[in-house]
C-alpha cells in the first residue's frame, strides 16, 4: 500500500509540474550538449591496467630508464635500399625524427653503431659515415654485402633480401603519442620519399583505432537512430511512440557525454559504444510508459487524472527494470580489473539512470499534454471466446493461446538449445592481440604483416637483468637467456649488450665470445662510452641491463606457454649475482588477457547477485527470484554457446556481453511477472492470466527487444572487428532474453503445479507492500476459459 501511494504521489507531482520539467530538461540538455563537443578519444588499451599493477610498474620503469618500449616504426621498401637515393632519404628522416619532441631515440642504418677491425685496429663508429655517403656502385655493393652479412643489422634494420629498411623511433614515457605520430607522418609526407612507406608499431595502431572510433561514432549513431525509428514505428504505430522513446535515449546520451567531458574522461575502445548502448537500451523505459499511456480511453475527459493513473501503473516496474539494468552495468565497477571496463560500467549505469529519470518525468509530461490514443492491443482484447478462438485476437494473444497448448514442446526445445550451447561453451577462446582488431585489408594491418614477414614484428619483449653487467658470469647468463629466446620461432631480433661485447672481442682477438675476466670486459666497455646505443641497453651505473626482442602476433595459448618457458629458465639462471624480470608487451598482453578472464567471471557473478537481490525486492520470495533468473540464465547459455560455436573470441569488448545481457534481459522478466500478477489477481485463472499478459505486456517486451536489437545492428557496420563481434552476440543475447521471457518463462509457469503458480504469483510484492489489482484504463482482460469469461460477464452485470 505504501508503495502504491508513493507511485501515485510521484505521478501526481510529475503531471502537476509537467511544464517546468520540460523546460529544465531542455536547458540541462543544451548545457551538457555544449560540453559534449570537447570529448576526447583514448585508444590506448595498455594504459587501462592499474598503475600499481606489478607488470605496469616494471614496464614503466624499463621505459623511463632505457628509452621507452613504444616503438613507432617507419619502413621504406624498394627493389634495393642500398642506393644513394634511399640511404639519403633514411638519413634525412632520421635527423628530422630526432628533432620531434617526445622521441627519445632514433635508430636506422645511417646512425647505427658499427664495430669492425681495420688494419689490426678496433674501430667503433657508424655503419655509414655521416659525412660521406657511398658514391660509387662498388661502394654500395660492398656496404650491402657487409650489412646483410652481420646479424646485428640483417633482419633487424634491413630485411635479409635488402629490399626494405626501417627507422625505429623510441617514444618517451608519458608523451602525447597522437601528436608525435602526427608529426612523424607529416615529416615523411614533407620528405616525399620515392620508396613505398609503411607505418607500424603500437603508436600507429592506437592512432588508427582513434581515427576509426571517431569515424564510427559519426556513422553509427545516425544509423542507430534510423533503425530504432523503424522498429518503434512498426511496433507502436504512432508518431509519439517513435519520437518520445528515441528522444529520451538521445537526451540521456548527451547528458552522459557532457559529464564525461566535464570530468575529462575520454572515450576508450570500449566506452565509445556507450551512445549506441544508451540509444538502444535507454529507449526501453519510455516504450513501456508510452504503452501505458496508450491504454487511456480516447474519450477520456479528465486527462490529468488518467495521466496520473497511467504513470503510477507503470512507474514501479520501469524503476525496477532500470535498476536491474544498472546492476548489470555496475557489476563492471566491482567485478572488473581493467580501468576502461570500470569506466564503461560507471557511465553506462549513469546513462541508464538518466534514461529512467527522463522516462518518468519528461516523457509523461509531454504525453499528458497530448490527446490520448487507444492502443491497438487494447482495442483487440476479447470479451468472450475460448483460447482456441483467435479470430478477434491480436498476434500476441494468439501466441499466448498457442503457448498454453504447446508449453511442453516449448520447454523441450529450450532444453535442446541449452544442450547445444553447453557443447559450444568449452570452445570459447580469448584474444588480446590489437592487430586482430583491424580488417585484413586495412593499411595498418598490411604494414604489421610486412614487419612480421621481413623484420619479425614490431612489438617488444624485454627482460630486465640486475647484477654487475661487466661481470663475465652475468654476461654469460644473459647469453644463455638469449639462446633460449632465439630458439623460439615466435621471437626475433634478440639483442643486448652481450652482442656489442662479443663483436668487439671478435674484432680484437678473432673470438666471438665473452672475455674471461672483468678487466677485459672493462677495457672493451671503455671504447663504447658515449655511444647512444649503449644507454638503450645498460644503465649508467652498469648494474642493470635489458635483453630485447621483437615478437610476432600470437594467440593467448602460445603466449602463456612462452611466458611459462621463459620463467622456468629464469628460475634456473638466477643466483646471488644476477636476477631477471620479464617485461615488455608480451607480459602486458598476458596480464591483459588474465584481466579479461578475471573480469568476465567476477562481473558475471556480481551481476547475477545484484539482479537476484533486485528480484527479491519485487517477489519477496527466494524461489520466485530464482524463477525470475531463468530467462537471463537461458540468455547466458545462448550467448556463450554462440561464442564457442562461431569462433568469436573473448576480448576486451565481448567481455562486456554477459553482464549487459543480464542487466537488459532481466527487464523483460520483471515486466512480465509484474503484469502476470495483476492479471492473475483479476481472473484467478492461470491460463487466462498468461494469455492476457502475453497479449498486452508481451507486445511491449517484443517491441523493446526489437528496438534494442536493431539499435545494436548498427554496430555490425563498425570498422573495428571486436565491435562487430559485440553487435552480433548482442543480437543473439537480446533474442535469447526475449525468447526466455515470452516463451521459456511462461512454459515453466505452465508446467508448475497450480498451487506453486498461485503461491509465486500472489507473493509478487513491490518494496514491502502488495499491490492491489489496478483499475483498468481499457476494457478488462478475460481468461481463455469460456466458463470463466461467462462468469466474469455475470459478475460485471451484478456489480452494475
Coordinates of C-alpha atoms in Angstrom, one line a residue, residues 366-600:
X366 CA 4.8 15.6 -22.8
X367 CA 2.3 12.7 -23.1
X368 CA 0.0 14.4 -20.6
X369 CA -0.2 17.4 -22.9
X370 CA -1.2 15.3 -25.9
X371 CA -4.5 13.8 -26.8
X372 CA -4.8 10.1 -25.7
X373 CA -4.6 7.3 -28.2
X374 CA -6.0 3.8 -27.7
X375 CA -3.5 1.0 -28.2
X376 CA -4.2 -1.4 -31.0
X377 CA -3.7 -4.3 -28.5
X378 CA -6.3 -2.9 -26.2
X379 CA -8.9 -2.5 -28.9
X380 CA -8.5 -6.1 -29.9
X381 CA -8.8 -7.6 -26.4
X382 CA -11.6 -10.2 -26.4
X383 CA -14.5 -10.0 -24.2
X384 CA -15.5 -13.6 -24.8
X385 CA -14.4 -16.7 -26.6
X386 CA -12.0 -19.5 -25.8
X387 CA -8.3 -19.9 -26.1
X388 CA -8.8 -21.6 -29.4
X389 CA -11.0 -18.8 -30.8
X390 CA -8.4 -16.4 -32.2
X391 CA -10.4 -14.6 -34.8
X392 CA -10.6 -11.4 -32.9
X393 CA -7.3 -11.7 -31.1
X394 CA -4.0 -9.9 -31.8
X395 CA -0.8 -11.7 -32.6
X396 CA 0.4 -11.8 -29.0
X397 CA -2.9 -13.0 -27.7
X398 CA -2.7 -15.8 -30.3
X399 CA 0.8 -16.5 -29.1
X400 CA -0.5 -16.9 -25.6
X401 CA -3.2 -19.3 -26.6
X402 CA -0.6 -21.4 -28.6
X403 CA 1.8 -21.4 -25.7
X404 CA -0.8 -22.6 -23.3
X405 CA -1.4 -25.6 -25.5
X406 CA 2.2 -26.3 -26.5
X407 CA 4.1 -25.4 -23.4
X408 CA 5.7 -28.8 -23.1
X409 CA 7.1 -28.7 -26.6
X410 CA 8.5 -25.2 -25.9
X411 CA 10.2 -26.5 -22.8
X412 CA 11.7 -29.4 -24.7
X413 CA 13.0 -27.1 -27.4
X414 CA 14.5 -24.9 -24.7
X415 CA 16.3 -27.8 -23.2
X416 CA 17.7 -28.8 -26.6
X417 CA 19.0 -25.3 -27.2
X418 CA 20.7 -25.3 -23.8
X419 CA 22.3 -28.6 -24.5
X420 CA 23.7 -27.4 -27.8
X421 CA 25.0 -24.3 -26.1
X422 CA 26.7 -26.4 -23.4
X423 CA 28.6 -28.2 -26.2
X424 CA 29.9 -24.9 -27.6
X425 CA 30.9 -23.2 -24.3
X426 CA 34.2 -25.1 -23.8
X427 CA 35.3 -23.9 -27.3
X428 CA 35.5 -20.3 -26.3
X429 CA 39.0 -18.8 -26.8
X430 CA 40.5 -15.5 -25.6
X431 CA 42.2 -12.8 -27.7
X432 CA 44.0 -9.6 -26.8
X433 CA 46.2 -9.0 -29.9
X434 CA 45.5 -5.5 -31.0
X435 CA 46.3 -6.4 -34.6
X436 CA 43.2 -8.6 -34.7
X437 CA 41.0 -5.6 -34.2
X438 CA 41.6 -4.5 -37.8
X439 CA 40.3 -5.9 -41.0
X440 CA 42.8 -7.7 -43.2
X441 CA 42.7 -5.0 -45.9
X442 CA 43.5 -2.1 -43.6
X443 CA 46.8 -0.3 -44.2
X444 CA 47.9 -0.7 -40.5
X445 CA 47.4 -4.5 -40.7
X446 CA 49.2 -4.7 -44.1
X447 CA 52.1 -2.7 -42.5
X448 CA 52.3 -5.1 -39.5
X449 CA 52.2 -8.1 -41.7
X450 CA 55.1 -6.7 -43.7
X451 CA 57.0 -6.1 -40.5
X452 CA 56.4 -9.6 -39.3
X453 CA 57.5 -11.2 -42.6
X454 CA 60.6 -9.1 -43.0
X455 CA 61.6 -8.0 -39.5
X456 CA 59.9 -10.4 -37.1
X457 CA 57.3 -7.9 -35.9
X458 CA 57.4 -4.5 -34.1
X459 CA 56.1 -5.5 -30.6
X460 CA 58.8 -5.8 -28.0
X461 CA 59.7 -8.3 -25.3
X462 CA 62.1 -7.0 -22.7
X463 CA 63.9 -8.8 -19.8
X464 CA 65.4 -6.6 -17.1
X465 CA 68.7 -8.0 -15.8
X466 CA 70.1 -6.9 -12.4
X467 CA 73.7 -7.5 -11.4
X468 CA 77.2 -6.4 -12.3
X469 CA 76.8 -6.2 -16.1
X470 CA 80.6 -6.1 -16.5
X471 CA 81.0 -9.4 -14.7
X472 CA 81.6 -12.2 -17.3
X473 CA 79.4 -14.6 -15.3
X474 CA 76.5 -12.2 -15.5
X475 CA 77.1 -11.7 -19.2
X476 CA 77.3 -15.5 -19.7
X477 CA 73.9 -16.0 -18.1
X478 CA 72.5 -13.2 -20.2
X479 CA 73.8 -15.1 -23.2
X480 CA 72.1 -18.3 -22.1
X481 CA 68.8 -16.4 -21.8
X482 CA 69.3 -15.0 -25.3
X483 CA 69.9 -18.5 -26.6
X484 CA 66.6 -19.6 -25.2
X485 CA 64.8 -16.6 -26.8
X486 CA 66.5 -17.3 -30.2
X487 CA 65.2 -20.9 -30.1
X488 CA 61.6 -19.7 -30.1
X489 CA 60.2 -19.2 -33.6
X490 CA 57.8 -16.5 -32.3
X491 CA 60.7 -14.3 -31.3
X492 CA 63.2 -12.4 -33.4
X493 CA 65.9 -9.7 -33.2
X494 CA 67.2 -10.8 -29.8
X495 CA 69.7 -8.1 -28.8
X496 CA 71.6 -6.9 -25.7
X497 CA 75.0 -5.5 -24.7
X498 CA 76.3 -9.1 -25.0
X499 CA 76.3 -8.7 -28.8
X500 CA 78.4 -5.5 -28.5
X501 CA 80.9 -7.1 -26.2
X502 CA 81.2 -10.2 -28.4
X503 CA 81.5 -8.1 -31.6
X504 CA 84.3 -6.1 -30.0
X505 CA 86.1 -9.1 -28.7
X506 CA 85.8 -10.7 -32.1
X507 CA 87.5 -7.7 -33.7
X508 CA 90.2 -7.7 -31.1
X509 CA 91.2 -11.4 -30.8
X510 CA 89.1 -13.1 -33.5
X511 CA 86.9 -14.9 -31.0
X512 CA 83.2 -14.0 -30.8
X513 CA 82.9 -14.8 -27.2
X514 CA 82.6 -13.1 -23.8
X515 CA 86.0 -12.3 -22.3
X516 CA 87.1 -14.3 -19.4
X517 CA 87.9 -11.5 -16.9
X518 CA 86.0 -8.4 -15.7
X519 CA 89.1 -6.3 -16.6
X520 CA 89.0 -7.4 -20.2
X521 CA 85.3 -6.5 -20.3
X522 CA 86.0 -3.1 -18.8
X523 CA 88.7 -2.4 -21.5
X524 CA 86.1 -3.1 -24.2
X525 CA 83.5 -1.2 -22.4
X526 CA 85.7 1.9 -22.3
X527 CA 85.5 2.0 -26.1
X528 CA 81.7 2.1 -26.0
X529 CA 81.4 5.0 -23.6
X530 CA 79.4 7.9 -25.1
X531 CA 77.6 5.7 -27.7
X532 CA 73.9 6.3 -27.7
X533 CA 73.2 2.6 -28.5
X534 CA 74.9 1.6 -25.2
X535 CA 72.5 3.5 -23.0
X536 CA 69.5 1.9 -24.6
X537 CA 70.8 -1.4 -23.3
X538 CA 72.6 -0.7 -20.0
X539 CA 72.1 2.0 -17.2
X540 CA 74.8 4.4 -16.3
X541 CA 75.9 2.6 -13.2
X542 CA 76.2 -0.7 -15.1
X543 CA 74.2 -2.7 -12.5
X544 CA 71.2 -3.2 -14.8
X545 CA 70.7 -4.1 -18.4
X546 CA 67.9 -5.2 -20.7
X547 CA 67.6 -8.0 -23.2
X548 CA 65.3 -7.0 -26.1
X549 CA 63.5 -8.9 -28.8
X550 CA 60.6 -8.4 -31.1
X551 CA 57.7 -10.8 -31.4
X552 CA 55.0 -11.9 -33.9
X553 CA 51.3 -11.8 -33.1
X554 CA 50.4 -14.8 -31.1
X555 CA 47.3 -16.3 -29.6
X556 CA 46.8 -16.5 -25.8
X557 CA 47.7 -20.2 -25.6
X558 CA 51.1 -19.7 -27.3
X559 CA 51.7 -16.5 -25.3
X560 CA 51.1 -18.3 -22.0
X561 CA 53.3 -21.2 -22.9
X562 CA 56.1 -18.9 -23.9
X563 CA 55.9 -17.0 -20.7
X564 CA 56.0 -20.2 -18.7
X565 CA 59.1 -21.4 -20.6
X566 CA 60.9 -18.1 -20.0
X567 CA 60.0 -18.0 -16.3
X568 CA 61.2 -21.6 -15.9
X569 CA 64.5 -20.7 -17.5
X570 CA 64.8 -17.6 -15.2
X571 CA 64.5 -19.9 -12.1
X572 CA 67.5 -21.9 -13.3
X573 CA 69.6 -18.9 -14.2
X574 CA 69.0 -16.7 -11.2
X575 CA 71.5 -16.6 -8.4
X576 CA 73.2 -14.3 -5.9
X577 CA 74.9 -12.4 -8.6
X578 CA 72.1 -11.9 -11.1
X579 CA 68.3 -11.7 -11.4
X580 CA 65.8 -11.5 -14.3
X581 CA 62.4 -9.9 -14.6
X582 CA 60.2 -10.5 -17.6
X583 CA 58.6 -7.3 -19.1
X584 CA 57.6 -5.7 -22.4
X585 CA 54.4 -6.1 -24.2
X586 CA 54.4 -9.9 -24.1
X587 CA 53.8 -9.8 -20.3
X588 CA 51.4 -6.9 -20.7
X589 CA 49.3 -8.7 -23.2
X590 CA 49.3 -11.7 -20.9
X591 CA 48.2 -9.5 -18.0
X592 CA 45.5 -8.0 -20.1
X593 CA 44.3 -11.5 -21.1
X594 CA 44.2 -12.6 -17.5
X595 CA 42.4 -9.4 -16.6
X596 CA 39.8 -10.1 -19.3
X597 CA 39.2 -13.6 -18.0
X598 CA 39.0 -12.4 -14.4
X599 CA 36.7 -9.5 -15.3
X600 CA 34.3 -11.9 -17.1

